[in-house]
Amino acid sequence: MKKLERRDFLRVLGWSGASASVAACGFTSVDSGVETVKSYVEPEDFNIPGVGIYYASTCTQCEAQCGVIGRVRDGRVLKLEGNPASGINRGKLCGLGQASVQHHYNPDRLRAPLLRQDGALKPVSWKDAMAVLLDKGASAKDGRFAFVTGPVSGHFKVLVQNTTESLGSHQHFVYDPLSTRVNRAAAEQLFGADHPRLLLDQAQVIVSFGADFLDTWVSPVHFAGQYARFRKARDGRERGTLVQIEPRMTLTGANADRWIAIRPGTEGVLALGLANALLAGKPAAGASVPPAIVTAAAAFDKARVTAETGVSAEAFDRLVHLLQARSPSVVLSGPSAEGHVHGYANAQAILALNWVLGNVGKTVLLAPKLPFPQIAAECGDTAALRQLTDGLVADKFDTVFVHDVNPVYSAPAFLKFKEAFAKAGFKVVFAQYLDETAREADLVLPVDSSMEDWGTHVAAYQPEGLELTLQQPLMERLYADGTRSVGDVLLDLLKRRRPEEYKGFADYYAYLRAALLRNRSAFADGAAGDDDHFWTEALSKGVLRVNAAEPKVPAKAGAMDLDFAGATAAVDAQYPFRLVPAVRAALRDGRHANLPWMQETPDPLTTVVWDSWAEIHPATAKRLGITDGDVLEIASASGSLKVQAYLFPGVHPDVISVPLGQGHESLGRYADGRGVNPFRILDPVFDRKTGELAMYATRVKVAKTGARVNVVKDEGWKSGAVKTQAGRKLVVTLAADKAKLSEEV
């Protein structure tokens, strides 16, 4: 029998990238096969009826990976709050995080595996489902296997990659419909880090080009806390000033001191114009300022900038003066600036302003590098889905696993993913609901909710040092014989493929415990106490601090690639408007549309609930004869959709904005048949540098259908009826010129 080598064991546990500190660990019993690790399956003997018990875990509603504390009473999880021990959210939690309990208790959760028989999905036992899965997995041909996941990190990522490797493949596709890859690539080039640390609370001015950091961008709960401190006058400093520049107003834009509407795609032009004005009069740019930005900016004077962007000369001058007068500042690039064929150039020009303004090293820092690349966050992108689709069309994959993503719903129509997916011989979907992708599968395996499962997570954005967060069950499974942990399923498959490497792990819990105990010295306070003490403390806190040295800020920026071809393309007479697919915190890419709390949460700017709508500027609407509630047909070269009109001054006149997340055909009773799916009409336009789908580059035309509906919103459906609620004056307003905004309220 082949002996399991130590380096192979480290790979199995996800520590193959570890430093020499691993060798100092005393935990060797699983390696030698002596110790049996008992699974956590027994109920708590300290439960007192009617008295709450609190467990630390991790929120998995978005990629921010906030720490949470779950309140459990009588064996049922009741409420989530933020974990104060987490450096990401410091005890705070957003509404989406609170609503994760509705995924757990959702009546539409799958409760038994489904196997395609005679052309239809039919319930089967877990025993039969696993027999089919293991048989297909054992017979899979090397290299003809693909695993598709959403953004992933921690030891589950290790299991996914080890599974693909065991099947002779390295085809792990990480797909994110709302990818930030363009931003990450530009930041890596300019700063040497794809997720630089941003100290918003240390800035005097924030200039954001479409980064909705208070609602949906990167780590909104963390940034909201920083923003609260940024807005307070303290220690002799004035409160900070926020300027938001974007084609459609976001929640961050609504909170800004000044919101500037810009023609979509011209954000980089404005950034170069600002660089030109800021560098003017200086005898020579500092050594840290990228020479490419100095050269490129010289061609963008104020007259050119205002003509191409639509930003007024007055707004441009005020912004330049603000940046000159108040320091330090921080300049952010967001999706609306990056979702174009020249999005990478836009992002580079915007982020380079931090070098011009001297912000690098003050408000823009680098995060420590995780010493274990196997568990590092894999953020995902849309290019991965294109690669997978091409492979399916070319008949490269016999077997495909899908987890935590719904590409049949979110893939643009031009990609024809549904048709390509059908070409795979055996399709397995791990899902909580019978969503659009699960309906196309040959085997659907119902998975535990985040309240029932184990896990480790490493957030891509690390605001304070490096931390690994733990996820633990807050209660026993709702459906004891109906759902399973994906980690357990993959371990069963790995035991069939590589029994000697995985025989020591009874289940996913045992695997995670062994992995963390194996490398205790990698964590702060990891040397204190014995293994049981370390494990108990880790579960109690929910957070493990990773030992890592603080990196040095680079002395100068990396090379830049400023290709702005197409930035100021002529107006298309057939498709005169730009489509802005707005991201809402409540629904994001649509995965949360089956949560009634999120459906009933009013959009913060329009107050619309339970539906989709098209935002159109009042001046544009007047020109086209459109009023609130008119049903419009919005058509691109790739498709069309019909949706109600909402007159909204917070969009550029050349923009039509439709929120993402609705338009499901199969997700559950609270989601199906509501609104429209803007993903379906996106055009095949891609960022020329990264290959990412250019989400904000689709051109559309608008026509009235002749139908009308009442717009359902909290403020009442009639246009203009926004001053009262339910016939009573519940919210007292004050004109902006009368408010003393510099004082505490």
XYZ file of C-alpha atoms in Angstrom:
745
model
C 0.000 0.000 0.000
C 1.377 3.380 -0.973
C 2.343 5.596 1.940
C 0.849 9.085 1.970
C 3.731 11.546 1.701
C 3.743 14.628 3.947
C 3.707 17.060 1.007
C 0.653 15.262 -0.409
C -1.084 15.532 2.956
C -0.442 19.280 3.037
C -1.938 19.561 -0.436
C -5.003 17.614 0.678
C -5.546 20.034 3.572
C -4.864 23.191 1.562
C -1.539 24.201 3.154
C 0.786 23.433 0.258
C 1.642 27.104 -0.041
C 2.535 27.362 3.642
C 5.829 28.560 4.982
C 8.163 26.495 7.133
C 5.969 27.174 10.159
C 3.858 24.166 9.211
C 6.691 21.848 10.130
C 6.488 23.037 13.731
C 2.911 21.827 14.177
C 2.472 18.983 16.603
C -0.739 17.599 15.107
C 0.253 14.381 13.365
C -2.310 11.795 14.429
C -4.525 12.059 11.358
C -1.406 11.860 9.196
C -0.499 8.562 10.791
C -4.082 7.327 10.840
C -4.053 6.782 14.625
C -6.757 9.200 15.734
C -10.440 8.983 14.865
C -12.048 12.408 14.632
C -15.627 12.381 15.868
C -18.153 14.372 13.846
C -20.181 17.170 15.411
C -23.625 15.586 15.301
C -24.780 15.413 18.930
C -27.260 17.991 20.253
C -26.116 20.471 22.867
C -26.605 19.260 26.419
C -26.438 22.827 27.729
C -29.558 24.023 25.915
C -32.052 25.697 28.282
C -35.599 26.031 26.913
C -36.472 29.652 26.166
C -32.893 30.919 26.613
C -30.888 32.058 23.600
C -27.498 30.592 22.686
C -25.095 32.457 20.406
C -22.759 30.979 17.777
C -20.195 32.722 15.578
C -20.236 32.020 11.850
C -19.774 33.681 8.454
C -22.325 35.411 6.215
C -22.277 33.943 2.699
C -24.797 36.303 1.092
C -22.077 38.154 -0.831
C -18.317 38.054 -1.291
C -17.597 40.463 1.586
C -17.678 37.470 4.000
C -18.810 39.421 7.073
C -18.625 37.711 10.435
C -21.988 36.961 12.061
C -23.360 35.904 15.421
C -26.432 33.677 15.261
C -28.994 33.655 18.039
C -30.445 30.172 18.595
C -33.326 29.369 20.910
C -34.820 25.941 21.494
C -32.666 24.570 18.693
C -33.833 27.095 16.068
C -31.843 29.978 14.636
C -33.866 33.181 15.057
C -31.664 36.136 14.204
C -28.267 37.136 12.881
C -26.149 40.098 13.917
C -22.627 41.158 13.020
C -19.643 39.636 14.792
C -17.680 42.328 16.704
C -14.537 40.195 16.408
C -14.522 40.510 12.629
C -12.320 43.256 11.215
C -14.518 43.292 8.119
C -17.832 44.378 9.601
C -17.071 45.035 13.317
C -20.436 43.867 14.616
C -22.581 45.428 11.877
C -24.679 43.581 9.317
C -26.674 44.689 6.284
C -30.276 43.792 5.464
C -29.199 41.149 2.965
C -27.173 39.426 5.668
C -30.140 39.543 8.044
C -32.327 37.964 5.362
C -30.150 34.851 5.048
C -32.417 33.158 7.598
C -35.082 33.212 4.871
C -32.876 31.061 2.663
C -32.653 28.639 5.584
C -36.406 28.471 6.301
C -37.548 28.998 2.695
C -40.508 26.737 1.805
C -39.113 26.239 -1.711
C -35.905 24.536 -0.582
C -35.231 21.201 -2.213
C -35.719 18.294 0.199
C -34.660 15.292 -1.864
C -32.236 14.612 -4.726
C -33.652 14.695 -8.236
C -32.487 12.368 -11.009
C -33.428 12.712 -14.660
C -35.371 9.643 -15.678
C -37.376 9.310 -18.892
C -36.663 12.952 -19.671
C -37.913 14.360 -16.362
C -36.368 15.079 -12.959
C -37.773 12.678 -10.376
C -37.103 12.370 -6.623
C -34.702 9.635 -5.532
C -33.048 8.686 -2.253
C -29.657 10.020 -1.281
C -28.360 6.473 -1.449
C -29.397 6.149 -5.084
C -28.222 9.655 -5.930
C -24.780 9.065 -4.449
C -24.527 5.699 -6.208
C -25.121 7.440 -9.538
C -22.723 10.265 -8.679
C -19.923 7.976 -7.530
C -20.400 5.636 -10.480
C -20.263 8.500 -12.977
C -17.343 10.074 -11.125
C -15.393 6.834 -11.064
C -15.936 6.306 -14.783
C -15.226 9.899 -15.827
C -12.508 10.163 -18.452
C -9.418 12.128 -17.484
C -9.580 15.760 -18.503
C -13.231 15.705 -19.581
C -14.593 17.072 -16.314
C -15.449 20.688 -15.423
C -16.475 22.222 -12.093
C -18.285 25.572 -12.166
C -18.638 27.607 -8.977
C -19.293 31.135 -7.912
C -16.564 33.073 -6.065
C -14.936 30.672 -3.629
C -12.253 30.543 -0.946
C -11.148 28.548 2.065
C -10.996 24.788 2.329
C -14.048 24.225 0.157
C -12.019 25.716 -2.679
C -9.318 23.147 -1.867
C -11.830 20.303 -2.134
C -13.161 21.621 -5.439
C -9.696 21.866 -6.950
C -8.661 18.487 -5.536
C -11.815 16.960 -7.019
C -11.053 18.322 -10.482
C -7.456 17.152 -10.163
C -8.533 13.670 -9.122
C -10.565 13.481 -12.321
C -7.531 14.349 -14.416
C -8.661 17.911 -15.007
C -7.766 21.434 -13.977
C -10.986 22.890 -15.318
C -12.368 24.821 -12.348
C -14.365 27.727 -13.768
C -15.125 30.506 -11.269
C -17.984 32.570 -12.645
C -19.245 35.861 -11.265
C -21.959 37.688 -13.258
C -21.042 40.904 -11.399
C -17.306 40.508 -11.801
C -14.857 43.200 -10.662
C -12.008 41.698 -12.659
C -11.332 44.879 -14.667
C -10.879 46.839 -11.447
C -8.691 44.125 -9.946
C -6.486 43.915 -13.029
C -6.017 47.682 -13.161
C -5.232 47.893 -9.440
C -2.728 45.031 -9.703
C -0.952 46.873 -12.498
C -0.862 50.249 -10.738
C -0.396 49.315 -7.083
C 0.893 45.748 -7.133
C -2.259 44.432 -5.406
C -5.645 43.535 -6.847
C -7.412 44.599 -3.646
C -5.511 47.541 -2.124
C -6.628 48.656 1.319
C -8.662 51.853 1.197
C -8.733 54.151 4.219
C -11.847 56.146 3.432
C -12.042 57.450 6.987
C -8.572 59.014 6.671
C -9.467 60.961 3.530
C -10.697 64.519 3.320
C -12.264 63.951 -0.114
C -13.621 60.831 -1.802
C -14.114 60.964 -5.556
C -15.913 57.845 -6.732
C -16.429 57.013 -10.388
C -19.411 54.696 -9.968
C -18.114 52.671 -6.994
C -21.279 52.127 -4.938
C -19.335 51.403 -1.761
C -22.312 52.066 0.548
C -24.522 49.472 -1.105
C -23.014 46.860 -3.412
C -19.289 47.432 -4.047
C -16.640 45.033 -2.663
C -17.338 45.238 1.118
C -20.224 47.652 1.742
C -20.712 47.074 5.478
C -17.043 47.783 6.126
C -17.014 50.862 3.901
C -20.228 52.157 5.480
C -18.457 52.135 8.848
C -15.499 53.997 7.381
C -17.841 56.448 5.689
C -19.574 57.236 8.990
C -16.211 58.244 10.459
C -15.306 60.113 7.263
C -18.427 62.269 7.613
C -17.707 63.328 11.196
C -15.784 66.480 11.976
C -13.161 65.482 14.534
C -9.719 66.380 15.852
C -9.840 69.785 14.227
C -10.620 68.281 10.822
C -13.625 69.184 8.731
C -15.977 66.424 7.807
C -15.130 64.688 4.552
C -16.639 65.577 1.194
C -17.938 62.932 -1.209
C -18.253 63.446 -4.961
C -19.938 60.676 -6.956
C -19.566 60.563 -10.753
C -21.750 58.068 -12.624
C -24.408 57.759 -15.349
C -27.072 56.471 -12.952
C -27.407 57.521 -9.319
C -26.552 54.805 -6.813
C -27.197 54.828 -3.077
C -23.672 56.194 -2.626
C -24.478 58.909 -5.150
C -27.626 59.788 -3.221
C -25.478 60.317 -0.106
C -22.854 62.410 -1.893
C -22.298 66.140 -1.404
C -22.197 66.461 -5.153
C -23.498 63.998 -7.717
C -22.264 64.443 -11.290
C -24.022 62.716 -14.172
C -21.568 61.656 -16.863
C -21.994 60.266 -20.342
C -21.419 56.483 -20.046
C -17.935 55.363 -21.033
C -16.251 58.770 -20.773
C -15.145 58.426 -17.135
C -11.514 57.924 -18.184
C -11.633 61.104 -20.249
C -12.702 63.054 -17.168
C -9.953 61.397 -15.105
C -7.319 62.429 -17.649
C -8.710 65.950 -17.697
C -8.464 66.137 -13.907
C -4.883 64.854 -14.074
C -4.072 67.524 -16.662
C -5.481 70.297 -14.470
C -3.834 68.991 -11.295
C -0.438 68.692 -12.962
C -0.679 72.105 -14.668
C 1.757 74.678 -13.355
C 3.971 72.097 -11.704
C 7.563 72.233 -13.018
C 7.739 68.440 -13.115
C 5.576 65.574 -12.018
C 6.776 63.605 -9.011
C 8.775 60.453 -9.588
C 5.829 58.389 -8.387
C 3.405 59.773 -10.971
C 3.149 57.374 -13.931
C 4.784 58.965 -17.000
C 1.993 57.513 -19.138
C -0.631 59.513 -17.260
C 1.403 62.720 -17.674
C 1.744 62.152 -21.402
C -1.857 61.086 -21.961
C -3.369 63.834 -19.809
C -1.683 66.581 -21.825
C -4.178 66.073 -24.664
C -7.255 66.499 -22.445
C -7.911 70.119 -21.615
C -11.113 71.361 -20.004
C -12.824 72.185 -23.286
C -12.311 68.686 -24.651
C -13.338 67.043 -21.412
C -16.595 68.946 -21.065
C -17.485 68.346 -24.713
C -16.921 64.591 -24.541
C -18.234 63.811 -21.052
C -21.179 66.170 -20.772
C -19.837 67.390 -17.410
C -20.186 71.173 -17.084
C -17.152 73.438 -16.891
C -18.396 74.697 -13.510
C -18.528 71.166 -12.083
C -15.085 70.399 -13.502
C -13.517 73.525 -11.974
C -15.094 72.882 -8.584
C -13.812 69.336 -8.528
C -10.274 70.409 -9.424
C -10.324 73.093 -6.724
C -11.646 70.632 -4.141
C -8.871 68.136 -4.856
C -6.240 70.858 -4.731
C -7.537 72.351 -1.484
C -8.119 69.220 0.598
C -5.727 66.352 1.134
C -5.412 63.430 1.432
C -8.124 62.150 -0.831
C -9.009 58.812 -2.381
C -10.247 58.135 -5.915
C -12.301 55.001 -6.658
C -13.208 53.248 -9.889
C -16.463 51.312 -10.091
C -18.381 49.022 -12.456
C -20.125 51.743 -14.468
C -16.722 53.143 -15.472
C -15.229 49.722 -16.161
C -18.044 48.052 -18.116
C -16.940 49.208 -21.571
C -14.663 48.025 -24.344
C -12.047 50.445 -22.960
C -13.005 49.764 -19.332
C -9.468 48.774 -18.326
C -8.128 52.079 -19.641
C -10.872 53.931 -17.769
C -9.982 52.152 -14.525
C -6.266 52.803 -14.950
C -6.770 56.516 -15.635
C -9.082 56.854 -12.623
C -6.918 54.906 -10.193
C -3.780 56.712 -11.404
C -5.216 59.912 -9.915
C -4.238 58.462 -6.538
C -0.596 58.688 -7.636
C -1.100 62.211 -8.994
C -2.697 63.318 -5.705
C -0.153 61.600 -3.458
C -2.730 59.275 -1.902
C -0.692 56.073 -2.213
C 0.747 55.290 1.185
C -1.816 57.503 2.933
C -5.304 56.391 1.971
C -4.332 53.650 -0.489
C -2.259 50.858 1.091
C -1.493 47.224 0.393
C -2.956 44.305 2.312
C -0.705 41.495 3.565
C -0.373 38.607 1.150
C -1.977 35.342 2.210
C 0.771 32.700 2.530
C -1.602 29.900 1.510
C -2.674 30.395 -2.122
C -4.819 27.244 -2.129
C -7.373 28.849 0.228
C -7.109 32.414 -1.107
C -10.264 33.979 -2.522
C -10.979 33.257 -6.171
C -13.209 36.141 -7.223
C -14.342 34.877 -10.581
C -15.276 36.660 -13.779
C -17.501 36.439 -16.843
C -14.642 35.329 -19.078
C -14.738 31.974 -17.257
C -18.292 31.363 -18.455
C -17.272 32.111 -22.032
C -14.412 29.606 -21.753
C -16.741 26.972 -20.308
C -19.317 27.581 -23.029
C -16.691 27.280 -25.745
C -15.530 24.001 -24.201
C -19.080 22.645 -24.090
C -19.704 23.609 -27.703
C -16.448 21.888 -28.688
C -17.589 18.732 -26.828
C -14.653 18.822 -24.388
C -16.618 17.926 -21.247
C -18.530 14.743 -20.449
C -19.295 15.688 -16.843
C -20.015 19.126 -15.372
C -20.612 20.046 -11.726
C -22.250 23.393 -10.873
C -22.382 24.987 -7.429
C -23.435 28.400 -6.065
C -24.121 29.997 -9.435
C -27.004 30.019 -11.931
C -25.546 30.578 -15.407
C -28.668 29.545 -17.335
C -30.342 32.592 -15.764
C -27.470 35.087 -15.747
C -25.726 34.261 -19.032
C -26.518 36.749 -21.818
C -28.723 35.338 -24.575
C -26.018 35.736 -27.216
C -23.849 33.193 -25.375
C -26.464 30.420 -25.835
C -25.247 28.767 -22.641
C -28.400 26.714 -22.099
C -27.952 25.005 -25.453
C -24.238 24.446 -24.811
C -24.913 23.050 -21.320
C -27.206 20.424 -22.822
C -24.240 18.948 -24.719
C -22.604 17.666 -21.517
C -23.387 13.995 -20.930
C -23.808 14.207 -17.141
C -24.680 17.462 -15.406
C -24.754 17.731 -11.611
C -26.084 20.844 -9.858
C -25.711 21.416 -6.113
C -28.549 23.764 -5.198
C -30.997 24.892 -2.535
C -33.719 25.632 -5.090
C -34.759 24.193 -8.422
C -33.409 27.213 -10.276
C -33.016 27.678 -14.028
C -29.697 25.791 -14.156
C -30.869 22.966 -11.879
C -33.828 22.341 -14.190
C -31.375 21.499 -16.981
C -29.340 19.066 -14.861
C -29.284 15.284 -14.897
C -28.772 15.109 -11.125
C -29.767 17.787 -8.612
C -28.350 17.453 -5.106
C -30.060 19.574 -2.398
C -27.462 21.266 -0.217
C -27.387 22.492 3.351
C -28.063 26.147 4.002
C -25.335 28.349 5.432
C -26.988 27.840 8.837
C -26.426 24.078 8.642
C -22.997 23.729 7.091
C -19.338 23.967 8.024
C -16.720 25.996 6.199
C -13.776 28.368 6.218
C -13.637 31.598 4.260
C -11.032 34.159 3.279
C -12.497 37.419 2.003
C -10.851 38.889 -1.081
C -10.841 42.361 0.498
C -8.985 42.331 3.812
C -9.332 45.700 5.582
C -7.315 44.909 8.712
C -4.491 42.420 8.441
C -5.527 38.957 7.293
C -8.356 36.929 8.747
C -9.867 33.530 8.093
C -13.470 33.227 9.217
C -15.184 30.026 10.289
C -18.655 28.891 9.362
C -20.401 26.461 11.670
C -23.940 25.052 11.861
C -26.230 27.241 13.948
C -28.707 24.394 14.294
C -29.339 20.825 13.177
C -30.558 20.283 9.617
C -34.180 21.208 8.987
C -34.458 18.206 6.681
C -32.186 15.619 8.257
C -32.514 13.121 5.407
C -33.097 15.688 2.674
C -29.990 17.835 2.375
C -26.247 17.319 2.653
C -23.104 19.398 2.820
C -21.388 19.835 -0.540
C -18.119 19.278 1.310
C -19.320 15.847 2.451
C -20.358 14.917 -1.092
C -16.986 15.904 -2.530
C -15.167 14.003 0.205
C -17.139 10.879 -0.655
C -16.108 11.274 -4.274
C -12.471 11.871 -3.326
C -12.476 8.801 -1.096
C -13.538 6.778 -4.121
C -10.865 8.338 -6.341
C -8.017 8.603 -3.793
C -8.852 6.498 -0.747
C -5.426 6.602 0.894
C -5.376 10.397 0.985
C -8.849 10.920 2.418
C -9.641 7.832 4.495
C -8.767 9.651 7.741
C -11.660 12.127 7.443
C -15.064 10.914 8.576
C -16.781 13.969 7.124
C -16.308 17.605 6.134
C -16.216 18.721 9.766
C -13.390 16.296 10.521
C -11.539 17.504 7.436
C -11.790 21.180 8.444
C -10.798 20.515 12.033
C -7.779 18.508 10.943
C -6.754 21.198 8.472
C -6.822 24.020 11.021
C -5.150 22.026 13.771
C -2.438 20.957 11.362
C -1.344 24.560 10.888
C -2.089 26.193 14.239
C 1.147 28.178 14.253
C 0.025 30.085 11.156
C -2.521 31.948 13.283
C -2.103 34.546 16.001
C -2.466 32.873 19.423
C -2.340 29.529 17.647
C 0.297 28.217 20.018
C -1.809 28.767 23.144
C -3.323 25.694 24.805
C -3.900 22.254 23.364
C -5.780 21.333 20.203
C -9.183 21.227 21.892
C -8.644 24.677 23.421
C -7.549 26.139 20.082
C -10.542 24.656 18.259
C -13.038 25.774 20.898
C -11.660 29.324 20.902
C -11.710 29.451 17.118
C -15.374 28.441 16.988
C -16.241 30.829 19.801
C -14.661 33.841 18.096
C -15.427 32.824 14.539
C -12.244 34.536 13.343
C -8.613 33.438 13.072
C -5.952 36.078 12.465
C -3.332 34.906 9.992
C 0.290 35.760 10.708
C 1.593 37.840 7.797
C 4.026 40.718 7.376
C 2.731 44.122 6.307
C 3.812 44.787 2.717
C 5.658 47.899 1.639
C 3.866 50.434 -0.515
C 5.500 50.626 -3.958
C 7.572 53.727 -4.670
C 6.001 54.215 -8.073
C 3.193 52.928 -10.244
C 3.488 50.118 -12.704
C 3.237 50.548 -16.452
C -0.100 51.700 -17.823
C -2.163 50.704 -20.839
C -4.336 53.650 -21.871
C -6.182 52.523 -24.980
C -9.264 54.748 -25.193
C -10.416 53.733 -28.652
C -14.190 53.843 -28.688
C -14.502 56.042 -25.604
C -16.339 58.747 -27.512
C -18.071 56.725 -30.223
C -20.691 58.491 -32.300
C -24.319 58.127 -31.271
C -26.044 55.152 -32.870
C -29.204 56.432 -34.538
C -30.904 53.032 -34.328
C -29.969 52.435 -30.667
C -29.574 55.936 -29.183
C -29.470 55.029 -25.461
C -27.008 53.219 -23.220
C -28.405 50.479 -21.010
C -27.292 50.671 -17.376
C -28.119 47.352 -15.642
C -28.319 48.609 -12.064
C -27.162 46.363 -9.221
C -29.341 46.410 -6.106
C -28.087 45.197 -2.750
C -31.362 43.366 -2.134
C -31.168 41.048 -5.156
C -27.654 41.468 -6.601
C -27.304 39.051 -9.539
C -30.715 37.490 -8.847
C -29.739 34.731 -6.431
C -31.707 36.368 -3.610
C -34.922 37.029 -5.541
C -36.729 34.255 -3.668
C -36.406 36.067 -0.339
C -39.670 37.916 0.399
C -37.894 40.320 2.757
C -35.691 41.417 -0.122
C -38.579 41.637 -2.576
C -40.489 43.801 -0.120
C -37.524 46.035 0.704
C -38.161 49.269 -1.224
C -35.498 50.326 -3.646
C -33.787 53.157 -1.722
C -34.140 55.664 -4.566
C -37.426 54.783 -6.279
C -39.197 52.835 -3.458
C -40.464 50.314 -6.049
C -41.121 46.817 -4.662
C -41.746 43.322 -6.086
C -41.055 44.307 -9.687
C -38.731 45.685 -12.358
C -38.797 49.154 -13.870
C -36.960 51.272 -16.400
C -35.533 54.562 -15.172
C -35.663 57.340 -17.724
C -34.722 60.996 -17.319
C -37.778 63.328 -17.164
C -36.457 65.462 -20.035
C -35.994 62.387 -22.209
C -39.403 61.079 -21.189
C -41.046 64.372 -22.096
C -39.401 64.328 -25.511
C -40.652 60.785 -26.136
C -44.081 61.320 -24.580
C -43.489 58.815 -21.782
C -45.085 59.024 -18.332
C -44.785 56.925 -15.170
C -46.335 53.503 -15.644
C -46.102 53.359 -19.435
C -45.006 49.881 -20.490
C -41.922 50.256 -22.659
C -40.215 47.870 -25.026
C -36.469 48.196 -24.534
C -34.610 46.506 -27.370
C -30.947 45.892 -28.094
C -29.399 44.074 -31.030
C -29.471 40.937 -28.849
C -33.041 40.960 -27.570
C -35.832 42.947 -25.989
C -37.887 43.201 -22.824
C -41.049 44.975 -21.728
C -41.058 46.910 -18.486
C -42.823 49.802 -16.784
C -41.372 53.307 -16.981
C -40.257 55.283 -13.951
C -39.302 58.940 -14.457
C -36.124 59.498 -12.488
C -33.865 62.585 -12.539
C -30.933 60.550 -11.235
C -29.927 59.220 -14.644
C -28.074 60.803 -17.512
C -30.466 61.812 -20.335
C -28.748 59.323 -22.660
C -29.299 56.417 -20.261
C -32.023 53.828 -19.710
C -31.477 51.917 -16.462
C -33.120 48.621 -15.519
C -32.253 46.879 -12.212
C -30.877 43.352 -12.190
C -32.189 40.409 -10.185
C -35.742 39.840 -11.421
C -37.181 37.950 -14.376
C -36.804 34.426 -13.024
C -38.530 31.497 -14.672
C -37.576 28.997 -11.970
C -36.338 29.936 -8.512
C -39.365 29.790 -6.226
C -42.769 31.255 -5.473
C -41.449 34.675 -4.447
C -39.279 35.124 -7.550
C -40.908 33.433 -10.517
C -42.675 35.588 -13.069
C -41.706 38.927 -11.510
C -40.154 41.641 -13.608
C -37.566 41.211 -16.350
C -34.012 39.931 -16.712
C -31.670 42.548 -18.266
C -28.852 39.973 -18.546
C -30.708 38.506 -21.507
C -30.407 41.579 -23.755
C -26.755 42.426 -23.175
C -24.713 42.754 -26.357
C -21.497 40.779 -27.046
C -19.133 43.628 -26.172
C -16.018 42.872 -24.126
C -13.239 44.767 -22.423
C -10.352 44.546 -24.860
C -7.723 44.032 -22.159
C -9.285 41.448 -19.816
C -11.968 39.891 -22.015
C -14.668 40.720 -19.460
C -18.242 41.290 -20.567
C -18.754 45.042 -20.947
C -21.920 45.282 -18.840
C -22.521 48.973 -19.522
C -21.803 49.029 -23.259
C -25.124 47.751 -24.613
C -27.054 50.219 -26.739
C -30.840 50.153 -26.735
C -33.871 51.804 -28.234
C -37.144 52.547 -26.459
C -40.715 52.401 -27.696
C -44.087 52.689 -25.987
C -46.252 49.572 -26.220
C -49.509 51.385 -25.512
C -50.069 49.524 -22.249
C -49.979 51.140 -18.814
C -49.682 49.879 -15.239
C -49.683 51.362 -11.759
C -46.138 51.540 -10.427
C -46.173 49.761 -7.048
C -44.019 51.734 -4.634
C -44.056 52.824 -1.023
C -44.598 56.470 -1.849
C -47.838 55.892 -3.760
C -48.138 55.157 -7.430
C -48.989 58.591 -8.818
C -46.056 60.538 -10.155
C -45.235 63.482 -7.929
C -47.025 62.113 -4.856
C -43.831 61.931 -2.834
C -44.442 64.515 -0.101
C -46.767 62.458 2.042
C -47.090 58.817 3.002
C -50.476 57.151 3.553
C -52.089 60.585 3.669
C -49.963 61.656 6.643
C -46.751 63.623 6.843
C -44.496 60.990 8.366
C -41.135 62.363 7.247
C -40.366 66.055 7.663
C -38.080 67.483 4.994
C -35.806 70.514 4.976
C -34.439 72.357 1.985
C -30.726 71.715 1.393
C -29.867 75.425 1.558
C -31.454 75.630 5.033
C -29.749 72.565 6.490
C -26.542 73.002 8.497
C -24.808 69.929 7.173
C -21.542 70.557 9.008
C -23.217 70.132 12.387
C -24.006 66.880 14.116
C -27.668 65.882 14.044
